[in-house]
JSON list of C-alpha atoms in Angstrom, two decimals:
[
{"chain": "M", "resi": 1, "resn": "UNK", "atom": "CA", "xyz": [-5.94, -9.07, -18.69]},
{"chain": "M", "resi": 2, "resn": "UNK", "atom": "CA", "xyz": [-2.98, -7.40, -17.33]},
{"chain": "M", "resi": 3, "resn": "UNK", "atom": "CA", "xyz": [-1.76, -7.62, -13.80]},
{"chain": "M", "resi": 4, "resn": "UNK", "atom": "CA", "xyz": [-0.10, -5.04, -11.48]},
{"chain": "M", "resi": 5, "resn": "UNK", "atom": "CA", "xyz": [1.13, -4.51, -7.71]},
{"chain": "M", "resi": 6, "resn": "UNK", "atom": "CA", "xyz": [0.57, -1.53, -6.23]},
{"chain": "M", "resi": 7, "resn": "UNK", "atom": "CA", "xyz": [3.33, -0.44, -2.95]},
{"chain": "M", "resi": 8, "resn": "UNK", "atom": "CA", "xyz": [2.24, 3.11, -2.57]},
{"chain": "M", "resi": 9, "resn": "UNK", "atom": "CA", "xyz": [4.14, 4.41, 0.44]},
{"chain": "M", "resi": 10, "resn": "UNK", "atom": "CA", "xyz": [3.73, 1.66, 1.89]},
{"chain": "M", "resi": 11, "resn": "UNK", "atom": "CA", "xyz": [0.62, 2.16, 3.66]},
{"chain": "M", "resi": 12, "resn": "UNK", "atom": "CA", "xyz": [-2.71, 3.47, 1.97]},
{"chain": "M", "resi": 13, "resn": "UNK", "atom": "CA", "xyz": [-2.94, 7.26, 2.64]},
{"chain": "M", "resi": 14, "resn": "UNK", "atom": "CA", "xyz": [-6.43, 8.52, 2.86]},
{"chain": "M", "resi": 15, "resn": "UNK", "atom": "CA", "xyz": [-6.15, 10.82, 0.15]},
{"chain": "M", "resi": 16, "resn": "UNK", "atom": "CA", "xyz": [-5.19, 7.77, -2.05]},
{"chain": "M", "resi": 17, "resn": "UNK", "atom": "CA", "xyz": [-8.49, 5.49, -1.61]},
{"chain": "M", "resi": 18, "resn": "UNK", "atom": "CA", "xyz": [-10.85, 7.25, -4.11]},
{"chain": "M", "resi": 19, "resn": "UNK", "atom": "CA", "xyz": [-7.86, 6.67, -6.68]},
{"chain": "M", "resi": 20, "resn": "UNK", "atom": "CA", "xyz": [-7.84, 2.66, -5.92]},
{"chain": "M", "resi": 21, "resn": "UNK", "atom": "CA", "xyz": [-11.61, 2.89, -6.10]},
{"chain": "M", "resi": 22, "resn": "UNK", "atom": "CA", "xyz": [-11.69, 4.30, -9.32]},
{"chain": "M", "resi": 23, "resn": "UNK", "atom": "CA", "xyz": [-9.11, 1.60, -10.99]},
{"chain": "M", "resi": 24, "resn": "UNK", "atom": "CA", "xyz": [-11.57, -1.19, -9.48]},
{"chain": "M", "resi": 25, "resn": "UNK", "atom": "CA", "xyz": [-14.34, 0.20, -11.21]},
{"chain": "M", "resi": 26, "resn": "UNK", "atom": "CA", "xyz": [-12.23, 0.00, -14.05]},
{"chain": "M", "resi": 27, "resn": "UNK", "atom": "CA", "xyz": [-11.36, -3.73, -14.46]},
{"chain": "M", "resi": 28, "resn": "UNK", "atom": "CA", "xyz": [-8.72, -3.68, -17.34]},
{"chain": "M", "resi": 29, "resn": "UNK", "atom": "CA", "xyz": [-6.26, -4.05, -15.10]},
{"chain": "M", "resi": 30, "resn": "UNK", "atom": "CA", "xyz": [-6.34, -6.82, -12.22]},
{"chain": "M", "resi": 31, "resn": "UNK", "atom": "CA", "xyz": [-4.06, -5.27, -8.89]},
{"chain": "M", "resi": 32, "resn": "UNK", "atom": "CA", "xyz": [-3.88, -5.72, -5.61]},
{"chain": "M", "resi": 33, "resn": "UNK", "atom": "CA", "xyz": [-2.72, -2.72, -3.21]},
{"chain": "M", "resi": 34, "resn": "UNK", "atom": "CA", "xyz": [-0.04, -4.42, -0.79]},
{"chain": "M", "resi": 35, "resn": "UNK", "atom": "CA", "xyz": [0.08, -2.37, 2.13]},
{"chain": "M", "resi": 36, "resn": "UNK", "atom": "CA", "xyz": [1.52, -2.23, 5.82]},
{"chain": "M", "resi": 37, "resn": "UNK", "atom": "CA", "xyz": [1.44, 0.29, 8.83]},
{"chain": "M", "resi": 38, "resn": "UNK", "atom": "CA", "xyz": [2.03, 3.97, 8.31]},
{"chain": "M", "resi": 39, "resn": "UNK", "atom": "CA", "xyz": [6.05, 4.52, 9.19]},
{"chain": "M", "resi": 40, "resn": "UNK", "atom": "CA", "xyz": [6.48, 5.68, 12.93]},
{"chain": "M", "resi": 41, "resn": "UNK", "atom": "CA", "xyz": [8.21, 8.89, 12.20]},
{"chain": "M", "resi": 42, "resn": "UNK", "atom": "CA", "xyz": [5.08, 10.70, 9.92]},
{"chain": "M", "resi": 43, "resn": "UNK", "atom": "CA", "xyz": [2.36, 10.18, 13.22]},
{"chain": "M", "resi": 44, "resn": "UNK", "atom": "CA", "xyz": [-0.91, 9.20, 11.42]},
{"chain": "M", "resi": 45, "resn": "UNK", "atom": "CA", "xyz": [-3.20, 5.90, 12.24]},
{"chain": "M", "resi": 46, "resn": "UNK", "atom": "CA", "xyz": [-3.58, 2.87, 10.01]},
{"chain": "M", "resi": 47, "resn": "UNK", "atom": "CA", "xyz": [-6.68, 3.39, 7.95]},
{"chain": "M", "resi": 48, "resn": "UNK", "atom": "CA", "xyz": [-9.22, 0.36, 8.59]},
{"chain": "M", "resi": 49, "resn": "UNK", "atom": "CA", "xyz": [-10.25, -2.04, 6.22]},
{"chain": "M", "resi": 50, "resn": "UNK", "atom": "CA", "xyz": [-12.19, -3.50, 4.68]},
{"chain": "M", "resi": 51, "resn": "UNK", "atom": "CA", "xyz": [-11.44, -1.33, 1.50]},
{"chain": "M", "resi": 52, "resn": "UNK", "atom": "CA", "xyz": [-13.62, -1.64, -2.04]},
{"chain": "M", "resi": 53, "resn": "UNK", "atom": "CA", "xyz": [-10.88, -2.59, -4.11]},
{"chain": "M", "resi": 54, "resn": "UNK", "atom": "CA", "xyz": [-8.49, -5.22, -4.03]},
{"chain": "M", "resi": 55, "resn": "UNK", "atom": "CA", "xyz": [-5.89, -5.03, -1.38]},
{"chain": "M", "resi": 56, "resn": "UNK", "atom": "CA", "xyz": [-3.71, -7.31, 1.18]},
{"chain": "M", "resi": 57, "resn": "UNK", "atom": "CA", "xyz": [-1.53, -6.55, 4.41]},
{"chain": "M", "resi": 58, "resn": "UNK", "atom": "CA", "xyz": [1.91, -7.63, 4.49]},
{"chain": "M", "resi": 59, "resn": "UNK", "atom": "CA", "xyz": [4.36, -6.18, 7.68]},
{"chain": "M", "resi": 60, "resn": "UNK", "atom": "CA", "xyz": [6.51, -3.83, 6.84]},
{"chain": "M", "resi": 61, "resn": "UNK", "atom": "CA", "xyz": [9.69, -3.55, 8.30]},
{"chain": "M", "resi": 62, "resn": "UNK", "atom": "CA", "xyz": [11.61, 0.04, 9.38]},
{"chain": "M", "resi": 63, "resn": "UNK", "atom": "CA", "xyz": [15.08, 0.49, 8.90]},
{"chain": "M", "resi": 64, "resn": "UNK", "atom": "CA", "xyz": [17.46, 3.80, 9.96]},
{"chain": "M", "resi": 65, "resn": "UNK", "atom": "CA", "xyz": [20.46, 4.51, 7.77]},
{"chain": "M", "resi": 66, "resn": "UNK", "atom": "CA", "xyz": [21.98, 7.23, 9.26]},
{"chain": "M", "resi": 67, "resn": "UNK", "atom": "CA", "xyz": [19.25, 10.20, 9.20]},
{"chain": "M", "resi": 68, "resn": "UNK", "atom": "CA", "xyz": [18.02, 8.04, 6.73]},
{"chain": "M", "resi": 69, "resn": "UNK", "atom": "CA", "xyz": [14.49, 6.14, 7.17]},
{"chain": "M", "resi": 70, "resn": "UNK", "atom": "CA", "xyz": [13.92, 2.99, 5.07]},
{"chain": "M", "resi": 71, "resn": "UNK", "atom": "CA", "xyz": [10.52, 1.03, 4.74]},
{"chain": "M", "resi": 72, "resn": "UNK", "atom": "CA", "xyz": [10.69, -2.96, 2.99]},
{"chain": "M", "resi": 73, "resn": "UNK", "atom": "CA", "xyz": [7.71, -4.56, 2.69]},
{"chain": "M", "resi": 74, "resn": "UNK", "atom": "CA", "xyz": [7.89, -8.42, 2.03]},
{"chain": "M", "resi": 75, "resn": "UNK", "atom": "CA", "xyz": [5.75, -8.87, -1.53]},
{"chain": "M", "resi": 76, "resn": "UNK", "atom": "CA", "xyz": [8.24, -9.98, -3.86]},
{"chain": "M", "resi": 77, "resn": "UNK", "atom": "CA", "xyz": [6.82, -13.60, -3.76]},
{"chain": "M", "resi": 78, "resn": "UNK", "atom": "CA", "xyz": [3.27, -12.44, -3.79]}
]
């Protein structure tokens, strides 16, 4: 069986969570969604777990470049 990360924005979007349901049902793939908080600057809540697929929390941290906004999430290890 294959494995895969998923970092999708880092945070899980609403819109998103039928998608990760449907590759759950699927099992030819194992994943895990790593996620953190929504970035401050787009103004929507953290959705709430728990979630029907396979997922984990890690902190994100927010970075400004300039007018530039930069999200790193800590998963390399995982």
């Amino acid at each position: 069986m294959s494995r895969a990360a998923i970092l999708s924005h880092g945070y899980i979007p609403h819109f998103r969570v039928p998608f990760y349901e449907l590759l759950a049902q699927r099992g030819e793939v194992e994943y895990v969604v790593f996620h953190g908080a929504p970035p401050s600057w787009i103004g929507v809540d953290e959705l709430p777990g728990p979630f029907p697929f396979p997922e984990r929390r890690v902190d994100s941290c927010e970075f400004r470049l300039g007018p530039v906004s930069l999200v790193y999430q800590p998963v390399l290890r995982e």
